[in-house]
XYZ file of C-alpha atoms in Angstrom:
366
model
C -17.245 43.024 35.396
C -17.590 43.995 39.023
C -14.259 45.296 40.376
C -15.102 46.578 43.797
C -18.028 46.737 46.270
C -17.689 48.695 49.521
C -19.799 50.601 52.036
C -20.027 54.355 51.502
C -22.178 56.421 53.877
C -24.235 53.449 54.867
C -24.963 52.354 51.234
C -23.182 50.228 48.691
C -20.535 51.739 46.423
C -19.876 49.533 43.361
C -17.257 49.882 40.660
C -17.618 48.083 37.368
C -15.178 48.086 34.494
C -13.838 46.189 31.490
C -10.649 45.542 29.483
C -11.763 48.248 27.058
C -10.843 50.757 29.691
C -14.314 52.066 30.719
C -15.301 52.224 34.390
C -18.667 53.006 35.930
C -19.236 53.884 39.624
C -22.638 53.223 41.286
C -23.776 54.409 44.716
C -26.993 52.702 45.875
C -27.422 51.498 42.172
C -27.253 55.020 40.926
C -24.551 56.035 38.457
C -22.270 58.714 39.993
C -19.155 58.565 37.832
C -18.014 57.315 34.454
C -14.578 56.882 32.841
C -14.864 56.291 29.014
C -13.087 53.507 27.193
C -9.577 54.217 26.108
C -6.427 52.518 24.835
C -4.884 53.163 28.288
C -7.085 50.659 30.110
C -5.260 50.529 33.439
C -3.374 52.642 35.918
C -4.634 55.241 38.270
C -8.200 56.614 37.975
C -9.852 59.198 40.209
C -13.667 59.101 40.376
C -14.834 62.389 41.804
C -18.533 62.606 42.775
C -20.872 64.375 45.190
C -23.510 62.804 47.412
C -26.346 64.485 49.260
C -27.135 63.768 52.834
C -30.508 64.872 54.244
C -30.571 66.274 57.792
C -33.922 65.466 59.413
C -33.451 67.970 62.177
C -33.387 71.208 60.144
C -34.462 69.663 56.788
C -31.283 70.904 55.213
C -29.329 68.979 52.509
C -25.614 68.622 52.943
C -23.416 68.163 49.880
C -20.493 65.730 50.505
C -17.631 65.724 47.922
C -15.975 62.288 47.590
C -13.135 60.783 45.587
C -12.458 57.105 44.839
C -8.866 56.501 43.841
C -8.448 53.237 41.879
C -5.088 51.829 40.794
C -5.844 48.935 38.458
C -3.600 46.401 36.685
C -5.311 43.724 34.658
C -2.631 41.120 34.173
C -1.831 39.864 36.759
C -4.953 41.450 38.277
C -4.493 43.820 41.203
C -6.624 46.706 42.419
C -5.695 49.200 45.140
C -8.298 51.743 46.170
C -8.870 54.668 48.656
C -12.199 56.396 49.325
C -11.607 59.979 50.359
C -13.793 62.718 51.690
C -11.710 65.822 51.109
C -8.506 64.786 52.955
C -9.970 62.154 55.197
C -9.569 58.499 54.229
C -12.877 56.753 54.688
C -11.837 53.346 53.333
C -8.891 51.723 51.620
C -7.693 48.314 50.610
C -6.697 46.011 47.721
C -8.096 43.155 45.732
C -6.641 40.355 43.647
C -7.920 37.499 41.363
C -8.860 35.337 44.383
C -11.204 38.034 45.619
C -12.879 38.258 42.159
C -13.333 34.445 42.139
C -15.167 34.484 45.511
C -17.498 37.450 44.852
C -21.185 37.050 43.974
C -22.288 39.592 41.353
C -25.148 41.915 42.344
C -26.873 41.196 39.060
C -25.761 37.912 37.500
C -24.764 38.392 33.879
C -26.797 36.283 31.450
C -24.385 35.211 28.741
C -25.958 34.870 25.331
C -25.675 31.274 24.040
C -25.853 29.993 20.462
C -28.661 27.517 19.750
C -27.378 24.016 20.027
C -28.610 20.559 20.838
C -26.441 20.515 24.000
C -27.708 23.935 25.064
C -31.352 22.997 24.608
C -30.753 19.756 26.498
C -29.088 21.721 29.321
C -32.013 24.132 29.427
C -34.463 21.277 29.563
C -32.561 19.578 32.381
C -32.393 22.752 34.387
C -36.191 23.003 34.270
C -36.552 19.403 35.379
C -33.563 18.906 37.632
C -35.662 18.946 40.837
C -37.142 15.588 39.819
C -34.655 12.813 40.696
C -36.491 10.429 38.397
C -35.167 12.331 35.396
C -31.585 11.196 36.345
C -32.781 7.621 36.481
C -34.576 7.828 33.174
C -31.597 9.411 31.355
C -29.149 6.933 32.901
C -31.350 4.079 31.691
C -31.624 5.601 28.293
C -27.836 5.896 28.065
C -27.291 2.346 29.128
C -29.817 1.189 26.495
C -28.169 3.352 23.790
C -24.641 2.083 24.376
C -25.870 -1.475 24.854
C -27.361 -1.217 21.406
C -24.001 -0.335 20.000
C -21.907 -2.609 22.207
C -22.671 -5.107 24.914
C -24.472 -4.495 28.144
C -21.376 -4.983 30.268
C -19.331 -2.668 28.049
C -22.197 -0.015 28.199
C -22.136 -0.095 32.033
C -18.345 0.351 32.052
C -18.484 3.252 29.539
C -21.293 4.875 31.596
C -18.941 4.700 34.658
C -16.176 6.407 32.603
C -18.594 9.162 31.620
C -19.686 9.621 35.182
C -16.053 9.938 36.253
C -15.584 12.610 33.539
C -18.444 14.615 34.915
C -17.272 14.128 38.447
C -14.107 15.973 37.346
C -16.314 18.983 36.525
C -18.025 18.641 39.905
C -14.807 18.483 41.818
C -13.625 21.655 40.062
C -16.860 23.468 40.908
C -16.647 22.513 44.537
C -12.956 23.638 44.682
C -14.200 27.116 43.734
C -16.990 26.905 46.380
C -19.810 26.515 43.860
C -22.962 24.585 44.687
C -23.609 21.795 42.271
C -26.855 20.310 40.998
C -25.711 16.880 40.018
C -24.883 14.958 36.871
C -27.208 14.152 33.948
C -26.362 11.584 31.254
C -27.245 12.193 27.625
C -27.492 9.197 25.314
C -24.736 9.169 22.626
C -23.481 12.603 23.753
C -21.966 12.099 27.248
C -23.281 14.090 30.205
C -23.714 17.418 31.916
C -22.558 18.568 35.337
C -24.805 21.458 36.401
C -24.524 24.392 38.747
C -26.739 27.445 39.169
C -23.831 29.652 40.292
C -21.964 31.997 38.024
C -18.202 32.055 37.493
C -16.207 35.325 37.703
C -12.873 34.523 36.051
C -11.478 32.854 32.920
C -9.348 30.686 35.232
C -12.454 29.165 36.769
C -13.853 28.532 33.277
C -10.640 26.808 32.207
C -10.321 24.584 35.292
C -13.987 23.589 35.471
C -13.944 22.750 31.659
C -10.675 20.815 31.542
C -11.084 18.786 34.765
C -13.678 16.570 33.050
C -11.432 15.491 30.155
C -8.506 15.219 32.613
C -10.476 12.771 34.787
C -11.537 11.027 31.598
C -7.883 10.642 30.557
C -7.009 9.154 33.959
C -9.853 6.542 33.455
C -8.486 5.713 29.938
C -5.027 5.194 31.373
C -6.404 3.047 34.158
C -8.310 0.908 31.579
C -5.178 0.619 29.440
C -3.213 -0.604 32.403
C -5.962 -3.120 33.253
C -5.777 -4.291 29.628
C -2.071 -4.934 29.918
C -2.445 -6.776 33.211
C -5.497 -8.930 32.315
C -5.298 -9.070 28.529
C -9.085 -8.551 28.593
C -10.113 -6.867 25.248
C -12.996 -5.052 27.062
C -10.563 -2.824 28.895
C -8.825 -2.000 25.626
C -12.127 -1.030 24.056
C -12.999 1.023 27.106
C -9.716 2.944 26.870
C -10.173 3.574 23.157
C -13.807 4.704 23.101
C -13.538 6.622 26.382
C -10.567 8.509 24.830
C -12.598 9.268 21.742
C -15.534 10.754 23.837
C -13.124 12.896 25.874
C -11.260 14.009 22.723
C -14.619 15.032 21.219
C -15.302 17.092 24.352
C -11.986 18.916 23.818
C -12.819 20.113 20.310
C -12.675 23.997 20.175
C -16.382 24.290 19.578
C -18.877 25.830 21.999
C -20.442 24.639 24.156
C -17.941 21.746 24.429
C -15.225 21.823 27.061
C -12.551 22.624 24.475
C -14.534 25.590 23.243
C -14.651 27.096 26.748
C -10.879 26.426 27.292
C -9.600 27.948 24.021
C -12.027 30.843 24.225
C -10.847 31.747 27.730
C -7.157 31.596 26.577
C -7.608 33.564 23.370
C -9.999 36.136 24.856
C -7.431 36.855 27.642
C -4.876 37.948 25.027
C -5.458 41.707 25.013
C -3.219 42.551 22.024
C -2.850 41.934 18.343
C 0.078 39.674 19.064
C -2.269 37.570 21.143
C -4.645 37.094 18.225
C -1.719 36.304 15.907
C -0.567 33.688 18.356
C -4.078 32.211 18.527
C -4.302 32.012 14.675
C -0.761 30.558 14.396
C -1.521 27.845 17.047
C -4.753 26.881 15.295
C -2.948 26.672 11.919
C -0.259 24.452 13.415
C -2.915 22.218 14.995
C -4.787 21.862 11.737
C -1.500 21.103 9.831
C -0.464 18.420 12.265
C -3.903 16.873 12.214
C -3.986 16.581 8.429
C -0.294 15.412 8.329
C -1.283 12.530 10.611
C -4.305 11.733 8.575
C -6.743 12.953 11.235
C -9.002 14.711 8.724
C -12.123 15.004 10.992
C -10.065 16.363 13.954
C -8.357 18.865 11.716
C -11.607 20.038 10.117
C -13.361 20.525 13.439
C -10.290 22.221 14.884
C -10.305 24.693 11.851
C -14.049 25.427 12.264
C -13.838 25.894 15.995
C -10.724 28.091 15.874
C -12.253 30.334 13.265
C -15.426 30.785 15.383
C -13.182 31.871 18.304
C -11.177 34.251 16.142
C -14.286 35.896 14.758
C -15.616 36.520 18.253
C -12.237 37.872 19.579
C -13.382 41.428 19.284
C -16.212 40.851 21.771
C -13.804 39.842 24.567
C -14.156 43.242 26.267
C -17.896 42.692 26.695
C -17.301 39.707 29.039
C -17.755 40.017 32.825
C -15.003 37.396 33.353
C -11.587 38.412 34.717
C -9.007 37.408 31.984
C -6.118 35.016 32.487
C -2.710 36.480 33.135
C 0.277 35.460 30.983
C 1.195 32.579 33.247
C -2.471 31.311 33.238
C -2.577 31.441 29.433
C 0.580 29.448 28.967
C -0.239 26.975 31.729
C -3.787 26.416 30.339
C -2.565 25.957 26.781
C 0.030 23.366 27.831
C -2.538 21.539 29.968
C -4.925 21.499 27.036
C -2.416 20.275 24.435
C -0.943 17.552 26.737
C -4.464 16.261 27.399
C -5.355 16.195 23.715
C -2.017 14.577 22.837
C -2.351 11.881 25.496
C -5.909 10.945 24.270
C -4.846 10.803 20.665
C -1.797 8.627 21.648
C -4.031 6.043 23.370
C -6.373 5.889 20.391
C -3.425 5.562 17.980
C -1.734 2.870 20.111
C -4.777 0.689 20.444
C -5.588 1.000 16.717
C -2.217 -0.572 15.999
C -3.327 -3.857 17.675
C -4.942 -4.985 14.464
C -8.429 -5.374 16.029
C -11.163 -3.774 13.855
C -13.182 -2.597 16.819
C -10.135 -0.973 18.538
C -9.229 0.739 15.263
C -12.730 2.249 14.914
C -12.039 5.485 17.003
C -8.968 6.149 14.763
C -11.000 5.606 11.617
C -13.605 8.063 12.863
C -10.893 10.691 13.386
C -9.526 9.991 9.840
C -12.910 10.114 8.198
C-alpha cells in the first residue's frame, strides 16, 4: 500500500510497504531503495539513496545523497518521516489512518475477484451504468419478480426496504468522500450501490459494507413497530422478509457484505492468535446456529469462515490499511449485534403462528 507521497527535488517521492515488512521507495516512478520483508515489520527504517541532478550550464552531473527516515507503527497506524540531504532537513511530517483514507493511489490496485453471479452482474452494470434506462428496467423487473412471489403492494414495500439498504451503503461512501454512481436493483438478489473510487483502509470496507444491513435493520424495526400499532400483517411480513434479505447479505461469503466485514477483521489480525480467535469465533457461531436449529445459517457460516481462513496468508498482499485492535473489536461487536437483531426479529414473527411469517425461519432451518 502507499504509505507516503512527498516532493523531492521537484519530483514525486513515493513510499510503498506492507504488513510483511517490505518497503519500496520510488522517485519519479523509479525504484531507488528497497527494504526486504522481515518479521520486524515496523519501527525505524532509513532509506539511503542517491539522485543525479544535471547542470545545463556546464553539462556536469551532480550526485546528491539523500536519506528518508521512516518511523512506522501499523496498529494503530502512525508514520513519522524526515527527508535529509546530508544534515539538512528537506521535509518532515507525520501521517495517520485519516490521511491514508483520503489519499488517491497513483496506480489503483485491481483486486482479483472470484467469479460469481453478483460479480458478473456488477461488471455488466458498470458497463451500462451511464444509461439511466437500465435502472428503470431493473427496478421494473424487481417489482415484477417480487409481485410474482407476493402481492404488488408488498413488492413495492419490499423494494423500498431494499433501496433503503443500498442507501446505507451510499451514505457511508459519501461520508468517506467517495463519488457514487447510484443504486441498481437485482431481481431476487437485492441491489448494488456502485462507486468507481477505491478504498484505502479496512475500516472503510467495514463501514461501507455494514451500513447497508444496519439501515435494513432499522427498516425492519420500523416495520415491526408499524405492525404493533396498526395490526396490519403486511408490516409483519415486511419486517420478516426484509430481515431475511439483510441477514443473507451478512453471511461471511464474498462478495456479500458479511464477507467483506469478516475478511477485513480477520485479515487485520497480524498474528497466530488472531487466526486462532477467528477460527474459534467461527466455531462458536456454527455451534450456536446448529443448536438453535438454524442449519442453513450454520452451514453457510462454516463455508464462508473456512474461505476466509484459507485466504488469511494472503493478507499481506492487500493494499488496504488494517484495522487496529479497537477497530477489530468494534467491528466484530457491530456485526454480531446486527446479525443477532435480525435473527431475533425473524424468530419473534415466526412465533405468531402465521405460515407466511414463519417461512423465513423455515428457510434458515432448512
